Tab-separated table of C-alpha atoms and ligand atoms in Angstrom:
chain	number	residue	atom	x	y	z
A	1	MET	CA	30.819	46.844	-8.174
A	2	GLY	CA	31.615	44.793	-11.313
A	3	ASN	CA	33.293	41.381	-11.001
A	4	THR	CA	35.569	41.375	-7.993
A	5	ILE	CA	38.306	38.971	-6.970
A	6	LEU	CA	39.103	38.904	-3.285
A	7	VAL	CA	42.417	37.399	-2.235
A	8	GLY	CA	44.434	36.982	0.961
A	9	ALA	CA	47.538	39.177	0.730
A	10	GLN	CA	49.519	37.321	3.428
A	11	TRP	CA	49.692	33.692	4.663
A	12	GLY	CA	45.932	33.023	5.011
A	13	ASP	CA	43.380	33.833	7.697
A	14	GLU	CA	43.461	37.533	6.826
A	15	GLY	CA	39.725	37.909	7.537
A	16	LYS	CA	38.538	37.061	3.997
A	17	GLY	CA	35.353	35.483	5.241
A	18	LYS	CA	34.279	38.657	7.082
A	19	ILE	CA	35.053	40.920	4.118
A	20	ILE	CA	33.367	38.546	1.665
A	21	ASP	CA	30.281	38.697	3.836
A	22	VAL	CA	30.369	42.497	3.811
A	23	LEU	CA	30.964	42.727	0.039
A	24	THR	CA	28.317	40.089	-0.764
A	25	GLU	CA	25.740	42.773	-0.151
A	26	GLN	CA	26.779	44.337	-3.491
A	27	ALA	CA	27.224	41.073	-5.377
A	28	ASP	CA	24.785	38.514	-6.899
A	29	VAL	CA	27.032	35.416	-7.035
A	30	VAL	CA	29.939	34.342	-4.813
A	31	VAL	CA	32.387	31.841	-6.295
A	32	ARG	CA	35.046	29.779	-4.560
A	33	TYR	CA	37.810	28.990	-7.036
A	34	ALA	CA	40.617	27.189	-5.211
A	35	GLY	CA	41.565	25.156	-2.167
A	36	GLY	CA	39.314	22.813	-0.252
A	37	ASN	CA	38.227	22.296	3.289
A	38	ASN	CA	41.662	23.315	4.457
A	39	ALA	CA	40.108	26.804	4.432
A	40	GLY	CA	38.229	28.135	7.406
A	41	HIS	CA	36.386	31.420	6.823
A	42	THR	CA	34.753	32.975	9.869
A	43	VAL	CA	31.667	35.156	9.630
A	44	TRP	CA	29.785	36.620	12.514
A	45	VAL	CA	26.122	37.551	11.913
A	46	GLY	CA	24.938	39.177	15.091
A	47	ARG	CA	25.828	36.752	17.845
A	48	GLN	CA	25.960	33.720	15.581
A	49	LYS	CA	29.387	32.537	14.438
A	50	TYR	CA	29.742	30.596	11.232
A	51	VAL	CA	32.932	28.934	9.957
A	52	LEU	CA	32.729	28.056	6.301
A	53	HIS	CA	35.141	25.554	4.784
A	54	LEU	CA	33.972	24.726	1.252
A	55	ILE	CA	30.740	26.655	0.861
A	56	PRO	CA	31.263	30.318	-0.218
A	57	SER	CA	30.648	32.760	2.622
A	58	GLY	CA	27.946	34.432	0.512
A	59	ILE	CA	25.582	31.602	1.527
A	60	LEU	CA	24.681	33.575	4.702
A	61	ARG	CA	22.953	36.298	2.641
A	62	ARG	CA	19.524	35.531	1.306
A	63	GLY	CA	18.957	35.739	-2.397
A	64	LYS	CA	22.652	35.305	-3.310
A	65	LEU	CA	23.889	32.424	-5.471
A	66	CYS	CA	26.991	30.475	-4.448
A	67	VAL	CA	29.253	28.457	-6.769
A	68	ILE	CA	31.989	26.014	-5.904
A	69	GLY	CA	34.150	26.230	-9.006
A	70	ASN	CA	36.204	23.686	-10.891
A	71	GLY	CA	39.451	24.808	-9.191
A	72	VAL	CA	38.336	23.585	-5.767
A	73	VAL	CA	38.991	20.109	-4.369
A	74	ILE	CA	35.993	18.719	-2.548
A	75	ASP	CA	35.810	16.256	0.301
A	76	PRO	CA	32.242	15.195	-0.252
A	77	LEU	CA	31.698	13.884	3.305
A	78	SER	CA	32.892	17.194	4.720
A	79	LEU	CA	30.724	19.147	2.209
A	80	VAL	CA	27.558	17.144	3.081
A	81	ALA	CA	28.283	17.752	6.782
A	82	GLU	CA	28.757	21.463	6.103
A	83	ILE	CA	25.510	21.752	4.114
A	84	GLN	CA	23.510	19.866	6.752
A	85	GLY	CA	25.141	21.828	9.557
A	86	LEU	CA	24.009	25.084	7.992
A	87	GLN	CA	20.565	23.723	7.212
A	88	ASN	CA	20.188	22.605	10.796
A	89	ILE	CA	20.672	26.149	12.093
A	90	GLY	CA	18.231	27.629	9.556
A	91	VAL	CA	20.543	28.698	6.692
A	92	LYS	CA	18.988	27.943	3.311
A	93	VAL	CA	21.200	25.683	1.202
A	94	GLY	CA	19.434	24.379	-1.875
A	95	ARG	CA	19.131	25.885	-5.278
A	96	ASN	CA	21.355	28.762	-4.138
A	97	LEU	CA	24.385	26.455	-4.268
A	98	VAL	CA	25.917	25.105	-7.433
A	99	ILE	CA	28.936	22.787	-7.583
A	100	SER	CA	31.209	22.225	-10.546
A	101	GLU	CA	31.165	18.756	-12.092
A	102	THR	CA	34.888	19.118	-12.826
A	103	ALA	CA	36.031	19.936	-9.286
A	104	HIS	CA	38.212	17.077	-8.055
A	105	VAL	CA	37.158	14.786	-5.241
A	106	VAL	CA	39.183	14.245	-2.069
A	107	PHE	CA	39.183	10.588	-0.884
A	108	PRO	CA	40.199	9.043	2.455
A	109	TYR	CA	43.452	7.748	0.862
A	110	HIS	CA	44.405	11.351	0.129
A	111	ARG	CA	43.986	12.218	3.785
A	112	GLU	CA	45.953	9.176	4.818
A	113	LEU	CA	48.788	10.024	2.377
A	114	ASP	CA	48.841	13.613	3.545
A	115	ALA	CA	49.178	12.528	7.199
A	116	ARG	CA	51.736	9.824	6.368
A	117	ARG	CA	53.925	12.131	4.324
A	118	GLU	CA	53.924	14.690	7.149
A	119	LEU	CA	54.919	12.010	9.618
A	120	LEU	CA	57.725	10.798	7.399
A	121	HIS	CA	59.057	14.305	6.871
A	122	GLY	CA	59.504	14.689	10.637
A	123	LYS	CA	60.882	18.095	11.487
A	124	ASN	CA	60.735	19.076	7.778
A	125	LYS	CA	56.937	18.660	7.701
A	126	ILE	CA	54.809	21.352	6.039
A	127	GLY	CA	52.293	21.518	8.873
A	128	THR	CA	49.358	20.756	6.562
A	129	THR	CA	45.758	20.697	7.699
A	130	LYS	CA	45.776	16.928	6.961
A	131	ARG	CA	42.718	17.322	4.804
A	132	GLY	CA	44.315	15.450	1.891
A	133	ILE	CA	44.650	18.627	-0.135
A	134	GLY	CA	48.189	18.015	-1.523
A	135	PRO	CA	47.500	14.380	-2.629
A	136	ALA	CA	44.159	15.347	-4.169
A	137	TYR	CA	45.695	18.130	-6.317
A	138	GLY	CA	48.557	15.713	-6.960
A	139	ASP	CA	46.141	13.262	-8.551
A	140	LYS	CA	44.528	16.063	-10.540
A	141	VAL	CA	47.934	17.061	-12.041
A	142	ALA	CA	48.882	13.425	-12.568
A	143	ARG	CA	45.500	12.994	-14.395
A	144	THR	CA	44.394	10.165	-12.163
A	145	GLY	CA	41.827	11.970	-10.065
A	146	LEU	CA	38.086	11.518	-9.889
A	147	ARG	CA	35.831	14.531	-10.308
A	148	MET	CA	32.430	15.525	-8.963
A	149	GLY	CA	30.941	14.322	-12.259
A	150	ASP	CA	32.291	10.854	-11.413
A	151	LEU	CA	30.933	11.014	-7.877
A	152	VAL	CA	27.402	11.635	-9.017
A	153	ASP	CA	27.567	9.050	-11.808
A	154	LEU	CA	26.204	6.516	-9.312
A	155	ASP	CA	26.085	3.531	-11.653
A	156	ARG	CA	29.749	3.663	-12.470
A	157	LEU	CA	31.136	5.024	-9.198
A	158	ALA	CA	31.953	1.665	-7.616
A	159	GLU	CA	34.037	0.585	-10.567
A	160	LYS	CA	36.013	3.898	-10.684
A	161	VAL	CA	36.541	4.168	-6.940
A	162	SER	CA	37.661	0.489	-6.641
A	163	ALA	CA	40.442	1.014	-9.155
A	164	ARG	CA	41.621	4.184	-7.394
A	165	VAL	CA	41.506	2.596	-3.926
A	166	ARG	CA	43.482	-0.477	-5.095
A	167	GLU	CA	46.237	1.721	-6.513
A	168	ASN	CA	46.414	4.057	-3.535
A	169	ASN	CA	46.328	1.241	-0.985
A	170	ARG	CA	49.494	-0.145	-2.574
A	171	LEU	CA	51.055	3.259	-2.064
A	172	LEU	CA	49.838	3.495	1.501
A	173	LYS	CA	51.223	0.067	2.355
A	174	ALA	CA	54.612	0.968	0.775
A	175	LEU	CA	54.723	4.014	3.076
A	176	GLY	CA	53.921	1.925	6.143
A	177	ALA	CA	50.403	3.327	6.528
A	178	LYS	CA	47.094	1.493	6.962
A	179	PRO	CA	45.182	0.907	3.757
A	180	VAL	CA	41.657	2.257	3.468
A	181	VAL	CA	38.628	-0.144	3.581
A	182	LEU	CA	37.117	-0.224	0.100
A	183	LYS	CA	33.644	-1.302	1.245
A	184	ARG	CA	33.371	1.565	3.635
A	185	VAL	CA	34.655	4.172	1.150
A	186	LEU	CA	32.130	2.941	-1.443
A	187	ALA	CA	29.231	3.085	0.967
A	188	GLU	CA	30.046	6.541	2.223
A	189	TYR	CA	30.841	8.029	-1.219
A	190	LEU	CA	27.739	6.528	-2.822
A	191	GLN	CA	25.643	8.147	-0.175
A	192	ALA	CA	27.408	11.483	-0.515
A	193	GLY	CA	27.126	11.243	-4.299
A	194	ARG	CA	23.356	10.725	-4.054
A	195	PHE	CA	23.038	13.700	-1.691
A	196	LEU	CA	25.162	16.072	-3.777
A	197	LYS	CA	23.827	15.099	-7.204
A	198	PRO	CA	21.219	17.840	-7.439
A	199	PHE	CA	23.839	20.515	-6.802
A	200	VAL	CA	26.334	19.356	-9.406
A	201	THR	CA	26.429	20.916	-12.890
A	202	ASN	CA	28.690	22.454	-15.519
A	203	THR	CA	29.374	25.754	-13.735
A	204	VAL	CA	31.151	27.352	-16.727
A	205	PRO	CA	28.052	27.941	-18.884
A	206	PHE	CA	26.115	28.616	-15.667
A	207	LEU	CA	28.508	31.489	-14.759
A	208	HIS	CA	28.537	32.874	-18.273
A	209	GLY	CA	24.742	32.695	-18.359
A	210	VAL	CA	24.332	34.697	-15.150
A	211	MET	CA	26.927	37.235	-16.360
A	212	LYS	CA	24.994	37.685	-19.573
A	213	ARG	CA	21.985	38.589	-17.447
A	214	GLY	CA	24.076	41.250	-15.625
A	215	ALA	CA	25.024	39.430	-12.449
A	216	ARG	CA	27.942	40.788	-10.429
A	217	LEU	CA	30.419	38.082	-9.368
A	218	LEU	CA	32.545	38.038	-6.246
A	219	PHE	CA	35.362	35.492	-6.255
A	220	GLU	CA	36.202	34.281	-2.760
A	221	GLY	CA	39.878	33.471	-2.470
A	222	ALA	CA	41.023	30.857	0.034
A	223	GLN	CA	44.395	30.665	1.751
A	224	GLY	CA	46.784	33.538	0.953
A	225	THR	CA	49.274	34.808	-1.543
A	226	PHE	CA	52.305	33.249	0.206
A	227	LEU	CA	50.595	29.818	0.370
A	228	ASP	CA	50.207	29.911	-3.456
A	229	LEU	CA	51.799	26.880	-5.107
A	230	ASP	CA	53.775	29.117	-7.563
A	231	HIS	CA	54.201	32.339	-5.706
A	232	GLY	CA	54.351	31.258	-2.086
A	233	THR	CA	57.133	30.145	0.169
A	234	TYR	CA	57.539	26.749	-1.527
A	235	PRO	CA	57.490	23.986	-0.322
A	236	TYR	CA	55.655	25.476	2.736
A	237	VAL	CA	52.575	26.245	0.632
A	238	THR	CA	49.279	24.680	-0.243
A	239	SER	CA	48.722	22.921	-3.533
A	240	SER	CA	46.625	25.383	-5.494
A	241	ASN	CA	46.898	28.852	-7.088
A	242	THR	CA	45.454	30.996	-4.366
A	243	THR	CA	46.348	34.218	-6.125
A	244	ALA	CA	44.129	36.263	-8.430
A	245	GLY	CA	44.946	34.307	-11.536
A	246	GLY	CA	43.477	31.229	-9.885
A	247	ALA	CA	40.075	32.890	-10.025
A	248	CYS	CA	40.093	32.613	-13.830
A	249	THR	CA	41.395	29.047	-14.126
A	250	GLY	CA	39.388	27.911	-11.157
A	251	SER	CA	36.086	29.158	-12.501
A	252	GLY	CA	36.269	29.463	-16.295
A	253	VAL	CA	35.605	33.223	-16.190
A	254	PRO	CA	38.267	34.883	-18.387
A	255	PRO	CA	40.658	37.637	-17.202
A	256	HIS	CA	39.055	40.473	-19.281
A	257	ARG	CA	35.789	39.971	-17.311
A	258	MET	CA	37.454	40.771	-14.056
A	259	ASP	CA	37.017	44.384	-12.925
A	260	ARG	CA	38.751	44.684	-9.610
A	261	VAL	CA	40.976	42.867	-7.182
A	262	VAL	CA	40.602	43.377	-3.407
A	263	GLY	CA	43.511	42.292	-1.201
A	264	VAL	CA	42.691	41.449	2.419
A	265	MET	CA	45.470	41.764	4.995
A	266	LYS	CA	45.672	41.940	8.717
A	267	ALA	CA	47.243	45.008	10.412
A	268	TYR	CA	49.906	42.582	11.515
A	269	THR	CA	50.972	39.131	10.177
A	270	THR	CA	49.988	35.587	11.072
A	271	ARG	CA	50.804	32.143	9.711
A	272	VAL	CA	49.721	28.670	10.703
A	273	GLY	CA	51.843	25.729	9.864
A	274	GLU	CA	55.616	25.570	9.168
A	275	GLY	CA	57.800	27.686	6.929
A	276	PRO	CA	59.484	31.078	7.100
A	277	LEU	CA	57.724	34.079	8.642
A	278	PRO	CA	60.364	36.845	8.677
A	279	THR	CA	58.595	39.194	11.140
A	280	GLU	CA	57.560	36.513	13.615
A	281	ASN	CA	57.634	37.930	17.099
A	282	LYS	CA	57.075	36.267	20.500
A	283	GLU	CA	55.676	39.438	22.181
A	284	ILE	CA	52.926	40.089	19.675
A	285	SER	CA	52.099	36.364	19.554
A	286	SER	CA	51.663	36.297	23.365
A	287	LEU	CA	49.700	39.522	23.261
A	288	LEU	CA	47.193	38.242	20.673
A	289	HIS	CA	46.955	34.732	22.119
A	290	GLY	CA	46.436	36.238	25.559
A	291	MET	CA	43.425	38.106	24.118
A	292	GLY	CA	42.093	34.700	22.956
A	293	ARG	CA	42.806	35.563	19.306
A	294	GLU	CA	44.646	33.908	16.475
A	295	PHE	CA	43.730	30.236	16.823
A	296	GLY	CA	43.084	28.430	13.560
A	297	ALA	CA	39.466	28.289	12.373
A	298	THR	CA	40.011	24.811	10.786
A	299	THR	CA	42.519	23.034	13.013
A	300	GLY	CA	42.428	25.092	16.183
A	301	ARG	CA	46.223	25.455	16.101
A	302	ALA	CA	47.714	28.653	17.551
A	303	ARG	CA	48.730	30.888	14.655
A	304	ARG	CA	52.242	32.287	14.657
A	305	CYS	CA	52.152	36.073	14.772
A	306	GLY	CA	54.451	38.923	13.821
A	307	TRP	CA	54.648	42.522	12.754
A	308	PHE	CA	53.226	43.779	9.489
A	309	ASP	CA	55.485	42.759	6.602
A	310	ALA	CA	55.283	45.333	3.827
A	311	VAL	CA	57.858	43.465	1.736
A	312	ALA	CA	55.409	40.610	1.533
A	313	THR	CA	52.276	42.718	0.960
A	314	ARG	CA	54.014	44.777	-1.759
A	315	GLU	CA	54.771	41.544	-3.558
A	316	ALA	CA	51.193	40.392	-3.045
A	317	ALA	CA	49.934	43.676	-4.561
A	318	MET	CA	52.100	43.042	-7.610
A	319	VAL	CA	51.281	39.326	-8.139
A	320	ASN	CA	47.529	39.766	-7.646
A	321	GLY	CA	47.188	43.226	-9.189
A	322	ILE	CA	45.478	44.439	-6.015
A	323	ASP	CA	43.412	47.619	-6.626
A	324	ASP	CA	41.840	48.014	-3.179
A	325	LEU	CA	42.961	47.005	0.257
A	326	ALA	CA	40.844	45.752	3.177
A	327	ILE	CA	42.829	45.921	6.382
A	328	THR	CA	41.422	43.796	9.158
A	329	ASN	CA	42.128	43.321	12.872
A	330	LEU	CA	43.276	46.840	13.390
A	331	ASP	CA	41.863	46.491	16.906
A	332	GLY	CA	44.509	43.768	17.602
A	333	LEU	CA	47.110	46.504	17.897
A	334	ASP	CA	45.040	48.809	20.162
A	335	THR	CA	47.232	48.290	23.187
A	336	VAL	CA	50.639	48.371	21.505
A	337	ALA	CA	52.804	51.430	22.339
A	338	SER	CA	55.170	51.231	19.412
A	339	ILE	CA	54.349	49.246	16.237
A	340	LYS	CA	56.984	47.835	13.932
A	341	VAL	CA	56.593	47.501	10.148
A	342	CYS	CA	59.034	45.540	8.045
A	343	ILE	CA	60.240	47.568	5.036
A	344	GLY	CA	63.030	45.341	3.790
A	345	TYR	CA	64.993	42.150	4.466
A	346	ARG	CA	68.693	41.940	5.259
A	347	HIS	CA	70.645	38.835	4.371
A	348	GLY	CA	74.364	39.252	5.137
A	349	LYS	CA	75.424	42.252	3.050
A	350	LYS	CA	72.463	41.847	0.709
A	351	ARG	CA	69.132	43.687	0.924
A	352	PHE	CA	65.856	42.361	-0.521
A	353	GLN	CA	62.775	44.295	-1.427
A	354	TYR	CA	60.930	41.097	-2.413
A	355	LEU	CA	60.773	37.536	-1.014
A	356	PRO	CA	63.829	35.547	-2.137
A	357	SER	CA	62.500	32.362	-3.724
A	358	ASP	CA	65.157	30.196	-2.112
A	359	ILE	CA	63.594	29.037	1.094
A	360	ARG	CA	66.926	28.855	3.030
A	361	THR	CA	67.786	32.436	2.025
A	362	LEU	CA	64.342	33.640	3.060
A	363	SER	CA	64.543	31.788	6.346
A	364	ALA	CA	67.865	33.509	7.106
A	365	CYS	CA	66.603	37.011	6.278
A	366	ALA	CA	66.413	39.536	9.089
A	367	PRO	CA	63.627	42.196	8.795
A	368	ILE	CA	64.466	45.827	8.571
A	369	TYR	CA	61.944	47.762	10.609
A	370	THR	CA	60.480	51.182	10.841
A	371	GLU	CA	58.351	52.145	13.842
A	372	PHE	CA	55.034	53.872	14.338
A	373	ALA	CA	53.574	55.313	17.488
A	374	GLY	CA	50.594	53.283	18.686
A	375	TRP	CA	47.180	54.796	19.501
A	376	GLN	CA	46.578	52.882	22.724
A	377	THR	CA	42.838	53.531	22.491
A	378	PRO	CA	40.088	50.946	21.704
A	379	THR	CA	39.000	51.121	18.060
A	380	GLU	CA	36.309	48.457	18.005
A	381	ARG	CA	33.487	51.049	18.282
A	382	CYS	CA	34.824	53.407	15.599
A	383	LYS	CA	32.266	53.803	12.822
A	384	SER	CA	34.125	56.097	10.412
A	385	TRP	CA	37.544	57.082	9.270
A	386	ARG	CA	37.375	60.315	11.242
A	387	GLU	CA	36.503	58.459	14.451
A	388	LEU	CA	39.757	56.442	14.237
A	389	PRO	CA	42.622	57.733	16.378
A	390	ALA	CA	45.075	59.941	14.443
A	391	ASN	CA	47.921	57.496	15.005
A	392	ALA	CA	45.748	54.619	13.689
A	393	ARG	CA	44.955	56.609	10.557
A	394	ALA	CA	48.679	57.413	10.067
A	395	TYR	CA	49.542	53.693	10.474
A	396	LEU	CA	46.840	52.532	8.043
A	397	LYS	CA	47.916	55.135	5.486
A	398	ALA	CA	51.579	54.140	5.787
A	399	ILE	CA	50.964	50.423	5.408
A	400	SER	CA	48.736	50.964	2.382
A	401	GLU	CA	51.291	53.215	0.752
A	402	LEU	CA	54.100	50.749	1.459
A	403	THR	CA	51.929	47.957	-0.022
A	404	GLY	CA	51.197	50.125	-3.036
A	405	ALA	CA	47.405	49.906	-3.164
A	406	LYS	CA	44.434	52.066	-2.217
A	407	LEU	CA	42.927	51.662	1.217
A	408	CYS	CA	39.243	50.834	0.850
A	409	ILE	CA	38.025	49.022	3.987
A	410	VAL	CA	39.205	49.005	7.594
A	411	SER	CA	37.879	46.329	9.942
A	412	VAL	CA	37.919	46.916	13.670
A	413	GLY	CA	36.152	43.818	14.904
A	414	PRO	CA	34.685	40.535	13.605
A	415	GLY	CA	31.161	41.888	13.241
A	416	ARG	CA	29.543	43.196	10.053
A	417	GLU	CA	28.948	46.552	11.623
A	418	GLN	CA	32.586	46.894	12.620
A	419	THR	CA	33.568	47.846	9.119
A	420	ILE	CA	34.709	51.299	7.912
A	421	PHE	CA	34.594	52.182	4.269
A	422	VAL	CA	37.312	54.687	3.500
B	1	GDP	P1	39.879	33.894	6.638
B	1	GDP	O1	40.339	32.507	6.579
B	1	GDP	O2	40.686	34.862	5.869
B	1	GDP	O3	38.393	34.057	6.390
B	1	GDP	O4	40.089	34.350	8.187
B	1	GDP	P2	39.714	33.426	9.508
B	1	GDP	O5	38.246	33.459	9.643
B	1	GDP	O6	40.419	32.129	9.463
B	1	GDP	O7	40.440	34.271	10.636
B	1	GDP	C1	40.166	35.613	10.829
B	1	GDP	C2	39.721	35.805	12.281
B	1	GDP	O8	39.670	37.184	12.572
B	1	GDP	C3	38.265	35.309	12.532
B	1	GDP	O9	38.172	34.869	13.848
B	1	GDP	C4	37.445	36.542	12.335
B	1	GDP	O10	36.229	36.547	13.022
B	1	GDP	C5	38.351	37.601	12.919
B	1	GDP	N1	38.206	38.943	12.390
B	1	GDP	C6	38.099	39.368	11.091
B	1	GDP	N2	38.239	40.727	11.017
B	1	GDP	C7	38.451	41.136	12.317
B	1	GDP	C8	38.692	42.410	12.921
B	1	GDP	O11	38.758	43.419	12.273
B	1	GDP	N3	38.900	42.439	14.283
B	1	GDP	C9	38.774	41.302	15.039
B	1	GDP	N4	38.915	41.397	16.315
B	1	GDP	N5	38.596	40.092	14.550
B	1	GDP	C10	38.416	40.030	13.197
B	2	IMO	P1	42.078	30.170	4.801
B	2	IMO	O1	41.315	30.131	3.533
B	2	IMO	C1	45.871	29.517	6.806
B	2	IMO	C2	48.336	26.223	5.364
B	2	IMO	C3	48.538	25.015	6.319
B	2	IMO	C4	49.920	24.578	5.919
B	2	IMO	C5	49.907	24.819	4.400
B	2	IMO	C6	49.614	23.540	3.634
B	2	IMO	O2	41.272	29.957	6.043
B	2	IMO	O3	42.914	31.404	4.914
B	2	IMO	P2	47.365	22.141	3.229
B	2	IMO	O4	46.447	21.465	4.195
B	2	IMO	O5	46.696	23.153	2.373
B	2	IMO	O6	48.140	21.181	2.411
B	2	IMO	O7	48.458	22.947	4.125
B	2	IMO	O8	48.878	25.783	4.165
B	2	IMO	N1	46.897	26.536	5.137
B	2	IMO	C7	46.300	27.638	5.603
B	2	IMO	N2	46.777	28.550	6.508
B	2	IMO	N3	44.640	29.659	6.258
B	2	IMO	C8	44.206	28.770	5.356
B	2	IMO	O9	43.045	28.925	4.697
B	2	IMO	C9	45.009	27.682	5.045
B	2	IMO	N4	44.899	26.600	4.236
B	2	IMO	C10	46.041	25.918	4.302
B	2	IMO	O10	48.489	25.430	7.672
B	2	IMO	O11	50.843	25.487	6.412
B	3	MG	MG1	40.923	30.938	7.826
């Protein structure tokens, strides 16, 4: 399969975890390249549900290597808990996990700052996961962050952390928030550093080494295209480059070594957190929530739902260079009689075929819809393209064509076996 980048083509939670798990069968190494524990990637193996936050979803397949790349921000306490949680239920996490020494570390003051800024923004808040992601990437860009290499340099950790805590506590106090307790941070981070030390290395030569030996790499995107810091609906975005380019900068594997980009999208649209969602629709939200679906894997918040937005996915195909599409959650539309698809935006007399970058303009855009007849038949047991109802095939073909990429995978349920290769 060559080296493959897998990205979310919408606003996150497209089902990347499930598709990564399926594609890992044909890969040797799975690499996370951006984001942090704001991500929640769900994988079902038989009756066991796993939600991965920092560890690549490939960890669930034996014999595969997993890498947390330099582009990721790591909350070490959360990572230790995730490793131990997996180990406790019998998943091997040891020499099959490698962590970049240049990935930045998330500290409690990042989480406090994240929460405080959200509070201060009031109704203009972003709706972050409050995991400290924005402030941690902020420190990285400001060149004041500490990295995993610092965390595992146990002799000098106290000195480095003390300086950072002192500075950030001043900031927290100025914003009216409670400062963090240095002694506690030191104790917890020393312990986490000791635990994580054996996993931490320079992942760039590591990845180039395995590539030289013929390994096939699968890059696991987190979040989605429209949460990308540069290409998303700024400021309602996360703080990293979630799009395909991020796989290169976030891992040290150069563009010419990438062979294929897979874009994952739901058969409809969801978003969790604030910000514009042009096709948001109450009816489809109630329908999906009524089925017990579309609650966040990380924060448990109800996701906002809407019709499929082909304006957005077309832009995602362009920005990421999507070759192949994986369309998930087709079964979510099984009961809908008439399915809408957004093919353009209207703003006064103006029409848009792309997302206007001005957030106020985008928020005021009205979707232009076309409609498709539903199939009103359960699809969760379909095993092949031919078994899918004709209307479902027509719908899938149409949304792939509108997006401008080749349909490759259709997912009709959360399980591994509920996957159709087209
Ligand atoms: P990710 O962040 O992109 O990995 O997606 P999440 O795990 O946050 O959310 C996707 C949700 O959809 C999870 O609960 C998955 O188990 C579920 N899922 C994925 N594909 C399908 C599908 O085709 N049908 C159904 N019913 N659920 C799916
Ligand atoms: P996965 O990888 C969906 C959203 C948050 C918020 C915005 C900024 O599971 O698809 P942050 O905490 O990153 O500063 O929040 O981004 N967000 C996600 N939404 N899926 C995710 O990850 C997300 N990660 C962040 O809800 O709107
Ligand atoms: Mg998710």
